C-alpha positions as semicolon CSV with decimal commas, in nm:
position;residue;x (nm);y (nm);z (nm)
1;X;10,613;11,465;2,138
2;X;10,263;11,313;2,028
3;X;10,304;11,049;2,205
4;X;10,444;11,201;2,528
5;X;10,033;11,401;2,523
6;X;9,880;11,113;2,493
7;X;10,026;10,936;2,724
8;X;9,950;11,277;2,991
9;X;9,630;11,216;2,920
10;X;9,603;10,875;2,948
11;X;9,749;10,878;3,259
12;X;9,545;11,128;3,405
13;X;9,212;11,018;3,249
14;X;9,219;10,690;3,264
15;X;9,488;10,691;3,523
16;X;9,376;10,885;3,800
17;X;9,021;10,990;3,718
18;X;8,836;10,659;3,670
19;X;8,968;10,485;3,943
20;X;8,885;10,801;4,162
21;X;8,543;10,836;4,051
22;X;8,505;10,401;4,115
23;X;8,698;10,455;4,434
24;X;8,410;10,651;4,526
25;X;8,134;10,436;4,449
26;X;8,330;10,149;4,642
27;X;8,358;10,362;4,997
28;X;7,981;10,503;4,924
29;X;7,844;10,159;4,860
30;X;8,064;9,978;5,183
31;X;8,183;9,692;4,942
32;X;8,476;9,557;5,120
33;X;8,615;9,436;4,838
34;X;8,554;9,649;4,588
35;X;8,760;9,902;4,882
36;X;9,084;9,710;4,910
37;X;9,043;9,631;4,498
38;X;9,099;9,992;4,493
39;X;9,343;10,069;4,775
40;X;9,572;9,835;4,635
41;X;9,587;9,997;4,299
42;X;9,609;10,378;4,462
43;X;9,935;10,229;4,648
44;X;10,049;10,075;4,307
45;X;9,980;10,397;4,177
46;X;10,154;10,610;4,406
47;X;10,464;10,357;4,373
48;X;10,448;10,420;3,970
49;X;10,392;10,817;3,999
50;X;10,729;10,780;4,170
51;X;10,942;10,598;3,967
52;X;10,716;10,827;3,694
53;X;11,000;11,139;3,765
54;X;11,277;10,999;3,693
55;X;11,241;10,757;3,437
56;X;11,078;11,036;3,252
57;X;11,427;11,214;3,237
58;X;11,641;10,958;3,180
59;X;11,446;10,690;2,979
60;X;11,231;10,890;2,771
61;X;11,498;10,860;2,511
62;X;11,402;10,523;2,475
63;X;11,255;10,336;2,201
64;X;10,828;10,252;2,249
65;X;10,837;10,489;2,624
66;X;10,525;10,606;2,626
67;X;10,352;10,353;2,461
68;X;10,452;10,134;2,774
69;X;10,310;10,392;2,959
70;X;10,019;10,362;2,858
71;X;10,043;9,980;2,796
72;X;10,144;9,959;3,229
73;X;9,848;10,132;3,299
74;X;9,559;9,955;3,058
75;X;9,766;9,659;3,208
76;X;9,706;9,784;3,561
77;X;9,339;9,894;3,553
78;X;9,251;9,584;3,334
79;X;8,967;9,350;3,509
80;X;9,125;9,068;3,319
81;X;9,509;9,091;3,409
82;X;9,404;9,301;3,792
83;X;9,765;9,365;3,762
84;X;9,769;9,624;4,068
85;X;9,647;9,321;4,319
86;X;9,921;9,115;4,124
87;X;10,182;9,379;4,192
88;X;10,081;9,372;4,556
89;X;10,019;9,044;4,600
90;X;10,349;8,905;4,487
91;X;10,591;9,203;4,582
92;X;10,469;9,478;4,729
93;X;10,282;9,377;5,034
94;X;10,533;9,119;5,164
95;X;10,794;9,390;5,162
96;X;10,639;9,648;5,335
97;X;10,543;9,344;5,580
98;X;10,892;9,293;5,580
99;X;11,047;9,612;5,650
100;X;10,734;9,776;5,846
101;X;10,914;9,846;6,172
102;X;11,210;10,022;6,031
103;X;10,962;10,238;5,824
104;X;10,746;10,322;6,139
105;X;11,081;10,413;6,238
106;X;11,255;10,629;6,026
107;X;10,903;10,800;5,974
108;X;10,904;10,854;6,345
109;X;11,271;10,994;6,324
110;X;11,189;11,209;6,055
111;X;10,894;11,372;6,202
112;X;11,065;11,461;6,506
113;X;11,337;11,611;6,349
114;X;11,130;11,774;6,122
115;X;10,943;11,939;6,414
116;X;11,314;12,058;6,631
117;X;11,386;12,170;6,264
118;X;11,077;12,376;6,215
119;X;11,150;12,506;6,558
120;X;11,508;12,645;6,582
121;X;11,429;12,793;6,226
122;X;11,103;12,953;6,355
123;X;11,300;13,127;6,618
124;X;11,598;13,156;6,446
125;X;11,353;13,411;6,208
126;X;11,219;13,570;6,495
127;X;11,534;13,646;6,668
128;X;11,668;13,816;6,271
129;X;11,301;14,032;6,240
130;X;11,387;14,150;6,614
131;X;11,765;14,211;6,557
132;X;11,616;14,410;6,248
133;X;11,356;14,659;6,408
134;X;11,565;14,698;6,669
135;X;11,808;14,849;6,432
136;X;11,577;15,049;6,147
137;X;11,456;15,206;6,549
138;X;11,843;15,303;6,681
139;X;11,895;15,463;6,331
140;X;11,592;15,642;6,337
141;X;11,624;15,782;6,644
142;X;12,073;15,909;6,526
143;X;11,932;16,065;6,228
144;X;11,629;16,240;6,461
145;X;11,937;16,294;6,673
146;X;12,123;16,457;6,445
147;X;11,886;16,679;6,282
148;X;11,839;16,855;6,613
149;X;12,141;16,906;6,688
150;X;12,227;17,055;6,397
151;X;12,065;17,338;6,510
152;X;12,201;17,617;6,668
153;X;12,040;17,807;6,942
154;X;12,111;18,132;6,714
155;X;11,852;17,917;6,489
156;X;11,594;17,880;6,729
157;X;11,616;18,291;6,778
158;X;11,555;18,380;6,439
159;X;11,257;18,125;6,359
160;X;11,106;18,287;6,716
161;X;11,148;18,653;6,549
162;X;11,042;18,552;6,251
163;X;10,764;18,429;6,393
164;X;10,677;18,721;6,605
165;X;10,420;18,902;6,492
166;X;10,498;19,304;6,424
167;X;10,310;19,597;6,619
168;X;10,018;19,752;6,462
169;X;9,923;20,123;6,511
170;X;10,041;20,416;6,657
171;X;10,295;20,455;6,968
172;X;10,090;20,532;7,265
173;X;10,166;20,860;7,418
174;X;10,433;20,925;7,573
175;X;10,509;21,156;7,926
176;X;10,591;21,455;7,711
177;X;10,368;21,437;7,485
178;X;10,104;21,463;7,778
179;X;10,285;21,785;7,881
180;X;10,374;21,913;7,632
181;X;10,030;21,962;7,520
182;X;9,914;22,056;7,866
183;X;10,201;22,327;7,883
184;X;10,106;22,512;7,591
185;X;9,789;22,706;7,725
186;X;9,945;22,819;8,025
187;X;10,311;22,965;7,847
188;X;9,998;23,227;7,682
189;X;9,855;23,263;7,983
190;X;10,184;23,412;8,106
191;X;10,313;23,598;7,801
192;X;9,941;23,799;7,813
193;X;9,994;23,896;8,118
194;X;10,287;24,043;8,086
195;X;10,236;24,273;7,821
196;X;9,922;24,356;8,016
197;X;10,119;24,471;8,269
198;X;10,364;24,658;8,033
199;X;10,075;24,871;7,898
200;X;9,918;24,991;8,186
201;X;10,325;25,111;8,342
């Protein structure tokens, strides 16, 4: 565990941050020699990081595995051994030069296939989203129709009758009441005339 922590710190500080700072100085000073030196280092370090991903899984049990990683990073950076320049000139550059055309063709094909796959899955995703939206809308419309059908005409009439306001105040007078009020004095007048006529007789 301690060896793993120390190796990670060494790779992070001396294998990544230190070369990154000197690469910045090389770009800033526009020194072609330093620029080429650190470019070769980054190519080797990229291959080392790729291999490290698998060796950490299958070779971590090997004795002094993490110590060997620390020693390898120090060998790559040392100005006396020039390990990165040696590995690049002896192995990496000849291999990449002989396979460069094939690698470029594979990259172009992978780029085209990835673009086609991206377009295909994008269209498929849009179709699925549109289908889901249409299904949700149709289900909502069906639920609304069933809700409206559940109301019968009697329910609507009841709702309308419950909502109508009740009449306030006394009812208007009818024609019978009006005739009654005006007819009462006429009856008393006729009764008085009949009484008078009987008295004179």
